[in-house]
XYZ file of C-alpha atoms in Angstrom:
88
model
C 0.000 0.000 0.000
C 1.481 3.389 -0.992
C 2.213 5.891 1.747
C 2.517 3.212 4.395
C 5.730 3.115 6.381
C 7.487 0.244 8.094
C 6.439 0.295 11.771
C 9.917 -0.877 12.854
C 11.429 2.392 11.581
C 11.129 5.648 13.581
C 8.606 8.217 12.363
C 9.998 10.596 9.744
C 9.341 13.641 11.934
C 11.538 12.273 14.716
C 14.510 11.865 12.376
C 14.111 15.419 11.078
C 14.210 16.992 14.554
C 17.436 15.343 15.665
C 20.741 15.169 13.792
C 21.307 11.921 11.966
C 23.996 9.844 13.645
C 26.533 7.718 11.757
C 25.394 4.542 13.540
C 21.836 5.201 12.322
C 23.107 5.204 8.757
C 25.217 2.083 9.242
C 22.359 0.142 10.844
C 19.599 1.283 8.473
C 17.837 -1.599 6.773
C 15.619 -1.519 3.714
C 12.890 -3.838 2.553
C 13.943 -6.392 -0.041
C 12.051 -6.091 -3.291
C 12.042 -8.271 -6.347
C 14.652 -6.991 -8.788
C 15.923 -4.637 -6.086
C 19.296 -3.019 -5.661
C 22.436 -4.879 -4.637
C 22.420 -5.035 -0.806
C 26.235 -5.133 -0.622
C 26.496 -1.989 -2.737
C 23.903 -0.246 -0.568
C 25.666 -1.264 2.657
C 29.041 -0.078 1.280
C 27.526 3.264 0.322
C 25.838 3.678 3.718
C 29.155 3.039 5.478
C 30.839 5.637 3.272
C 28.125 8.191 4.057
C 28.371 7.385 7.786
C 32.157 7.861 7.695
C 31.799 11.235 5.980
C 29.113 12.256 8.474
C 31.455 11.343 11.328
C 34.161 13.613 9.870
C 31.676 16.458 9.350
C 30.225 16.185 12.861
C 33.704 16.057 14.406
C 34.733 19.170 12.475
C 31.508 20.928 13.490
C 32.146 20.181 17.175
C 35.697 21.525 16.866
C 34.435 24.742 15.250
C 31.733 25.139 17.910
C 34.313 24.698 20.685
C 36.622 27.230 19.008
C 33.693 29.626 18.681
C 32.996 29.389 22.425
C 36.698 29.951 23.179
C 36.821 33.031 20.931
C 33.627 34.471 22.447
C 34.969 33.985 25.974
C 38.273 35.635 25.031
C 36.426 38.552 23.443
C 34.250 38.999 26.558
C 37.352 39.018 28.762
C 39.044 41.552 26.506
C 35.931 43.773 26.456
C 35.689 43.631 30.254
C 39.354 44.575 30.586
C 38.890 47.461 28.151
C 35.832 48.807 29.964
C 37.634 48.825 33.336
C 40.660 50.584 31.799
C 38.561 53.336 30.205
C 36.358 54.915 32.852
C 33.861 57.447 31.603
C 33.725 60.879 33.258
């Protein structure tokens, strides 16, 4: 029946709200259909996508941490500047 989803898979809305994790890609299973795609090729591709997602998420975390460090340094610098320059 068209439009029906596999009950063993999470609802589509839930996957859109949270970032996709590499393990979710690696463990994703698809229904087997007559004259379907090669399962080995699909699994290989999913592992490649999961690996690239891991690299991207790691880089994103590093950038976010650097961003926090820069913001904290800027706040410290601004505080030091405001105490050095008193207004009359």
